[in-house]
Every structure is written in structure tokens, then in C-alpha cells.
Amino acid sequence: MTVIEILKILSDTNRLRILNLLYVQELCVCELEYLLGISQSNLSKHLRLMSDAGFLESRRENKFAYYRIKDLVLTEHPFLTAIFETELGKEAFLVTELNKLSQYRDSELTCHSITALIV
């Protein structure tokens, strides 16, 4: 993956929002949909684009698909760590979404209960 490909991925606000959360932890599609308020079709489009570019890896567990940023991408491009750990912390809406993630982790919600809420 080239730096230009990475910059193209980071140039979209929704992809940046997704990656901001995935930098913290692996999440399933329904969790991302819940946390970001992005429609499943829009979210899937962005996840597929980032996966096809080699930025993300996924795994399936029952009916849920989980995504995470590939370790190799972060290792080969250390500037990404600086972006996620320092620069994005200056963007209020991204900090708000990280706080929502923290609240979610402390809650009793699961993928199954989120799926019921979204439907």
C-alpha cells in the first residue's frame, strides 16, 4: 500500500471516522453503524473500499463481520500512528465519537442488542 493510497483513504470524512474507531479496537459492522450513525450500505461501501486497498482485515463470527486495521499497515507507515494518536485528538467530532466508543464498551450492549435497536 502506497502513501498516496493511504492519503486517498484518509481524505474521506466517513472513512476517517471509521478508522478513528478501528484504531482503538476491532469492531463489527453493526457496532460501527451504531456508533457513527452511518447507514449500513454507506458503511459497507467504505469498508469494502478500505479492505480492497489492503488497509483492513476482517473476520466473521456467526452472522457478524468484524474489521480492524492491518498491523502491517501501521508498522510500514508509522505516520499513521501519529495521526491517530495526536492529530485526530484535535478534532472535536472525532473525540466525541471516541467517547461514545468508551461508553459503549462500558455498557451492556452487544452486537445482538444493537442489531435489534437498529432495525
mmCIF file with all atom_site columns, C-alpha atoms in Angstrom:
data_model
loop_
_atom_site.group_PDB
_atom_site.id
_atom_site.type_symbol
_atom_site.label_atom_id
_atom_site.label_alt_id
_atom_site.label_comp_id
_atom_site.label_asym_id
_atom_site.label_entity_id
_atom_site.label_seq_id
_atom_site.pdbx_PDB_ins_code
_atom_site.Cartn_x
_atom_site.Cartn_y
_atom_site.Cartn_z
_atom_site.occupancy
_atom_site.B_iso_or_equiv
_atom_site.pdbx_formal_charge
_atom_site.auth_seq_id
_atom_site.auth_comp_id
_atom_site.auth_asym_id
_atom_site.auth_atom_id
_atom_site.pdbx_PDB_model_num
ATOM 1   C CA . MET A 1 1   ? 0.000   0.000   0.000  1.00 0.00 ? 1   MET A CA 1
ATOM 2   C CA . THR A 1 2   ? 1.443   3.333   -1.044 1.00 0.00 ? 2   THR A CA 1
ATOM 3   C CA . VAL A 1 3   ? 1.292   6.605   0.843  1.00 0.00 ? 3   VAL A CA 1
ATOM 4   C CA . ILE A 1 4   ? -0.872  8.034   -1.952 1.00 0.00 ? 4   ILE A CA 1
ATOM 5   C CA . GLU A 1 5   ? -3.389  5.179   -1.498 1.00 0.00 ? 5   GLU A CA 1
ATOM 6   C CA . ILE A 1 6   ? -3.431  5.831   2.246  1.00 0.00 ? 6   ILE A CA 1
ATOM 7   C CA . LEU A 1 7   ? -3.996  9.559   1.744  1.00 0.00 ? 7   LEU A CA 1
ATOM 8   C CA . LYS A 1 8   ? -6.896  8.810   -0.606 1.00 0.00 ? 8   LYS A CA 1
ATOM 9   C CA . ILE A 1 9   ? -8.464  6.640   2.079  1.00 0.00 ? 9   ILE A CA 1
ATOM 10  C CA . LEU A 1 10  ? -7.937  9.295   4.754  1.00 0.00 ? 10  LEU A CA 1
ATOM 11  C CA . SER A 1 11  ? -9.361  12.034  2.523  1.00 0.00 ? 11  SER A CA 1
ATOM 12  C CA . ASP A 1 12  ? -12.971 10.967  3.146  1.00 0.00 ? 12  ASP A CA 1
ATOM 13  C CA . THR A 1 13  ? -14.517 12.073  6.446  1.00 0.00 ? 13  THR A CA 1
ATOM 14  C CA . ASN A 1 14  ? -16.575 8.906   6.915  1.00 0.00 ? 14  ASN A CA 1
ATOM 15  C CA . ARG A 1 15  ? -13.567 6.673   6.297  1.00 0.00 ? 15  ARG A CA 1
ATOM 16  C CA . LEU A 1 16  ? -11.550 8.754   8.744  1.00 0.00 ? 16  LEU A CA 1
ATOM 17  C CA . ARG A 1 17  ? -14.329 8.375   11.333 1.00 0.00 ? 17  ARG A CA 1
ATOM 18  C CA . ILE A 1 18  ? -14.376 4.600   10.802 1.00 0.00 ? 18  ILE A CA 1
ATOM 19  C CA . LEU A 1 19  ? -10.599 4.302   11.061 1.00 0.00 ? 19  LEU A CA 1
ATOM 20  C CA . ASN A 1 20  ? -10.513 6.512   14.142 1.00 0.00 ? 20  ASN A CA 1
ATOM 21  C CA . LEU A 1 21  ? -12.602 3.886   15.968 1.00 0.00 ? 21  LEU A CA 1
ATOM 22  C CA . LEU A 1 22  ? -10.895 0.874   14.404 1.00 0.00 ? 22  LEU A CA 1
ATOM 23  C CA . TYR A 1 23  ? -7.537  2.227   15.525 1.00 0.00 ? 23  TYR A CA 1
ATOM 24  C CA . VAL A 1 24  ? -8.761  1.723   19.091 1.00 0.00 ? 24  VAL A CA 1
ATOM 25  C CA . GLN A 1 25  ? -10.298 -1.720  18.633 1.00 0.00 ? 25  GLN A CA 1
ATOM 26  C CA . GLU A 1 26  ? -11.790 -4.254  16.282 1.00 0.00 ? 26  GLU A CA 1
ATOM 27  C CA . LEU A 1 27  ? -15.498 -3.600  15.717 1.00 0.00 ? 27  LEU A CA 1
ATOM 28  C CA . CYS A 1 28  ? -18.315 -5.288  13.864 1.00 0.00 ? 28  CYS A CA 1
ATOM 29  C CA . VAL A 1 29  ? -20.358 -3.567  11.183 1.00 0.00 ? 29  VAL A CA 1
ATOM 30  C CA . CYS A 1 30  ? -23.387 -3.121  13.446 1.00 0.00 ? 30  CYS A CA 1
ATOM 31  C CA . GLU A 1 31  ? -21.226 -1.520  16.148 1.00 0.00 ? 31  GLU A CA 1
ATOM 32  C CA . LEU A 1 32  ? -19.767 0.933   13.635 1.00 0.00 ? 32  LEU A CA 1
ATOM 33  C CA . GLU A 1 33  ? -23.240 1.691   12.309 1.00 0.00 ? 33  GLU A CA 1
ATOM 34  C CA . TYR A 1 34  ? -24.492 2.326   15.851 1.00 0.00 ? 34  TYR A CA 1
ATOM 35  C CA . LEU A 1 35  ? -21.521 4.431   16.947 1.00 0.00 ? 35  LEU A CA 1
ATOM 36  C CA . LEU A 1 36  ? -21.244 6.549   13.796 1.00 0.00 ? 36  LEU A CA 1
ATOM 37  C CA . GLY A 1 37  ? -24.868 6.786   12.673 1.00 0.00 ? 37  GLY A CA 1
ATOM 38  C CA . ILE A 1 38  ? -23.867 5.792   9.133  1.00 0.00 ? 38  ILE A CA 1
ATOM 39  C CA . SER A 1 39  ? -26.271 3.669   7.075  1.00 0.00 ? 39  SER A CA 1
ATOM 40  C CA . GLN A 1 40  ? -25.237 0.063   6.597  1.00 0.00 ? 40  GLN A CA 1
ATOM 41  C CA . SER A 1 41  ? -24.993 0.444   2.817  1.00 0.00 ? 41  SER A CA 1
ATOM 42  C CA . ASN A 1 42  ? -22.750 3.528   3.089  1.00 0.00 ? 42  ASN A CA 1
ATOM 43  C CA . LEU A 1 43  ? -20.652 1.885   5.792  1.00 0.00 ? 43  LEU A CA 1
ATOM 44  C CA . SER A 1 44  ? -20.261 -1.316  3.768  1.00 0.00 ? 44  SER A CA 1
ATOM 45  C CA . LYS A 1 45  ? -19.133 0.687   0.745  1.00 0.00 ? 45  LYS A CA 1
ATOM 46  C CA . HIS A 1 46  ? -16.364 2.347   2.766  1.00 0.00 ? 46  HIS A CA 1
ATOM 47  C CA . LEU A 1 47  ? -15.316 -0.885  4.493  1.00 0.00 ? 47  LEU A CA 1
ATOM 48  C CA . ARG A 1 48  ? -15.130 -2.725  1.159  1.00 0.00 ? 48  ARG A CA 1
ATOM 49  C CA . LEU A 1 49  ? -13.028 0.071   -0.391 1.00 0.00 ? 49  LEU A CA 1
ATOM 50  C CA . MET A 1 50  ? -10.586 0.059   2.534  1.00 0.00 ? 50  MET A CA 1
ATOM 51  C CA . SER A 1 51  ? -10.414 -3.749  2.581  1.00 0.00 ? 51  SER A CA 1
ATOM 52  C CA . ASP A 1 52  ? -9.807  -3.933  -1.165 1.00 0.00 ? 52  ASP A CA 1
ATOM 53  C CA . ALA A 1 53  ? -6.998  -1.382  -0.784 1.00 0.00 ? 53  ALA A CA 1
ATOM 54  C CA . GLY A 1 54  ? -5.351  -3.621  1.831  1.00 0.00 ? 54  GLY A CA 1
ATOM 55  C CA . PHE A 1 55  ? -5.970  -1.284  4.756  1.00 0.00 ? 55  PHE A CA 1
ATOM 56  C CA . LEU A 1 56  ? -8.349  -3.508  6.736  1.00 0.00 ? 56  LEU A CA 1
ATOM 57  C CA . GLU A 1 57  ? -8.729  -7.151  7.560  1.00 0.00 ? 57  GLU A CA 1
ATOM 58  C CA . SER A 1 58  ? -11.957 -8.814  8.551  1.00 0.00 ? 58  SER A CA 1
ATOM 59  C CA . ARG A 1 59  ? -13.244 -11.955 10.163 1.00 0.00 ? 59  ARG A CA 1
ATOM 60  C CA . ARG A 1 60  ? -16.683 -13.459 10.530 1.00 0.00 ? 60  ARG A CA 1
ATOM 61  C CA . GLU A 1 61  ? -18.205 -14.644 13.773 1.00 0.00 ? 61  GLU A CA 1
ATOM 62  C CA . ASN A 1 62  ? -21.646 -16.124 13.253 1.00 0.00 ? 62  ASN A CA 1
ATOM 63  C CA . LYS A 1 63  ? -23.563 -13.503 11.278 1.00 0.00 ? 63  LYS A CA 1
ATOM 64  C CA . PHE A 1 64  ? -21.303 -10.615 12.313 1.00 0.00 ? 64  PHE A CA 1
ATOM 65  C CA . ALA A 1 65  ? -18.343 -9.265  10.322 1.00 0.00 ? 65  ALA A CA 1
ATOM 66  C CA . TYR A 1 66  ? -15.554 -7.693  12.388 1.00 0.00 ? 66  TYR A CA 1
ATOM 67  C CA . TYR A 1 67  ? -12.990 -5.254  10.986 1.00 0.00 ? 67  TYR A CA 1
ATOM 68  C CA . ARG A 1 68  ? -9.630  -3.989  12.156 1.00 0.00 ? 68  ARG A CA 1
ATOM 69  C CA . ILE A 1 69  ? -6.733  -2.045  10.705 1.00 0.00 ? 69  ILE A CA 1
ATOM 70  C CA . LYS A 1 70  ? -3.994  -4.379  9.488  1.00 0.00 ? 70  LYS A CA 1
ATOM 71  C CA . ASP A 1 71  ? -0.986  -4.366  11.810 1.00 0.00 ? 71  ASP A CA 1
ATOM 72  C CA . LEU A 1 72  ? 1.302   -4.376  8.777  1.00 0.00 ? 72  LEU A CA 1
ATOM 73  C CA . VAL A 1 73  ? -0.183  -1.087  7.523  1.00 0.00 ? 73  VAL A CA 1
ATOM 74  C CA . LEU A 1 74  ? 0.578   0.605   10.844 1.00 0.00 ? 74  LEU A CA 1
ATOM 75  C CA . THR A 1 75  ? 4.057   -0.933  11.007 1.00 0.00 ? 75  THR A CA 1
ATOM 76  C CA . GLU A 1 76  ? 5.005   0.048   7.459  1.00 0.00 ? 76  GLU A CA 1
ATOM 77  C CA . HIS A 1 77  ? 3.526   3.564   7.768  1.00 0.00 ? 77  HIS A CA 1
ATOM 78  C CA . PRO A 1 78  ? 4.319   4.898   11.257 1.00 0.00 ? 78  PRO A CA 1
ATOM 79  C CA . PHE A 1 79  ? 2.988   8.351   10.363 1.00 0.00 ? 79  PHE A CA 1
ATOM 80  C CA . LEU A 1 80  ? -0.489  6.817   10.755 1.00 0.00 ? 80  LEU A CA 1
ATOM 81  C CA . THR A 1 81  ? 0.134   6.230   14.457 1.00 0.00 ? 81  THR A CA 1
ATOM 82  C CA . ALA A 1 82  ? 0.990   9.904   14.884 1.00 0.00 ? 82  ALA A CA 1
ATOM 83  C CA . ILE A 1 83  ? -2.169  10.887  13.043 1.00 0.00 ? 83  ILE A CA 1
ATOM 84  C CA . PHE A 1 84  ? -4.429  8.646   15.114 1.00 0.00 ? 84  PHE A CA 1
ATOM 85  C CA . GLU A 1 85  ? -2.768  9.316   18.459 1.00 0.00 ? 85  GLU A CA 1
ATOM 86  C CA . THR A 1 86  ? -2.182  13.062  18.250 1.00 0.00 ? 86  THR A CA 1
ATOM 87  C CA . GLU A 1 87  ? -3.604  14.936  15.279 1.00 0.00 ? 87  GLU A CA 1
ATOM 88  C CA . LEU A 1 88  ? -7.104  13.475  15.322 1.00 0.00 ? 88  LEU A CA 1
ATOM 89  C CA . GLY A 1 89  ? -7.394  14.315  19.003 1.00 0.00 ? 89  GLY A CA 1
ATOM 90  C CA . LYS A 1 90  ? -7.730  17.935  17.942 1.00 0.00 ? 90  LYS A CA 1
ATOM 91  C CA . GLU A 1 91  ? -10.963 17.240  16.019 1.00 0.00 ? 91  GLU A CA 1
ATOM 92  C CA . ALA A 1 92  ? -13.908 17.606  18.400 1.00 0.00 ? 92  ALA A CA 1
ATOM 93  C CA . PHE A 1 93  ? -16.307 15.353  16.477 1.00 0.00 ? 93  PHE A CA 1
ATOM 94  C CA . LEU A 1 94  ? -13.765 12.518  16.448 1.00 0.00 ? 94  LEU A CA 1
ATOM 95  C CA . VAL A 1 95  ? -13.124 12.905  20.179 1.00 0.00 ? 95  VAL A CA 1
ATOM 96  C CA . THR A 1 96  ? -16.887 12.763  20.734 1.00 0.00 ? 96  THR A CA 1
ATOM 97  C CA . GLU A 1 97  ? -17.060 9.502   18.783 1.00 0.00 ? 97  GLU A CA 1
ATOM 98  C CA . LEU A 1 98  ? -14.183 8.030   20.797 1.00 0.00 ? 98  LEU A CA 1
ATOM 99  C CA . ASN A 1 99  ? -16.053 8.977   23.976 1.00 0.00 ? 99  ASN A CA 1
ATOM 100 C CA . LYS A 1 100 ? -19.149 7.225   22.603 1.00 0.00 ? 100 LYS A CA 1
ATOM 101 C CA . LEU A 1 101 ? -16.996 4.149   21.946 1.00 0.00 ? 101 LEU A CA 1
ATOM 102 C CA . SER A 1 102 ? -15.756 4.260   25.531 1.00 0.00 ? 102 SER A CA 1
ATOM 103 C CA . GLN A 1 103 ? -19.331 4.484   26.840 1.00 0.00 ? 103 GLN A CA 1
ATOM 104 C CA . TYR A 1 104 ? -20.330 1.616   24.574 1.00 0.00 ? 104 TYR A CA 1
ATOM 105 C CA . ARG A 1 105 ? -17.502 -0.560  25.907 1.00 0.00 ? 105 ARG A CA 1
ATOM 106 C CA . ASP A 1 106 ? -18.667 0.159   29.466 1.00 0.00 ? 106 ASP A CA 1
ATOM 107 C CA . SER A 1 107 ? -22.288 -0.663  28.623 1.00 0.00 ? 107 SER A CA 1
ATOM 108 C CA . GLU A 1 108 ? -24.110 -3.973  28.495 1.00 0.00 ? 108 GLU A CA 1
ATOM 109 C CA . LEU A 1 109 ? -24.798 -3.630  24.763 1.00 0.00 ? 109 LEU A CA 1
ATOM 110 C CA . THR A 1 110 ? -23.802 -6.445  22.416 1.00 0.00 ? 110 THR A CA 1
ATOM 111 C CA . CYS A 1 111 ? -23.941 -6.867  18.637 1.00 0.00 ? 111 CYS A CA 1
ATOM 112 C CA . HIS A 1 112 ? -27.215 -8.741  19.077 1.00 0.00 ? 112 HIS A CA 1
ATOM 113 C CA . SER A 1 113 ? -28.834 -5.944  21.088 1.00 0.00 ? 113 SER A CA 1
ATOM 114 C CA . ILE A 1 114 ? -27.523 -3.269  18.720 1.00 0.00 ? 114 ILE A CA 1
ATOM 115 C CA . THR A 1 115 ? -28.923 -5.143  15.735 1.00 0.00 ? 115 THR A CA 1
ATOM 116 C CA . ALA A 1 116 ? -32.323 -5.119  17.440 1.00 0.00 ? 116 ALA A CA 1
ATOM 117 C CA . LEU A 1 117 ? -32.019 -1.349  18.079 1.00 0.00 ? 117 LEU A CA 1
ATOM 118 C CA . ILE A 1 118 ? -31.045 -0.525  14.501 1.00 0.00 ? 118 ILE A CA 1
ATOM 119 C CA . VAL A 1 119 ? -33.860 -2.493  12.875 1.00 0.00 ? 119 VAL A CA 1
#
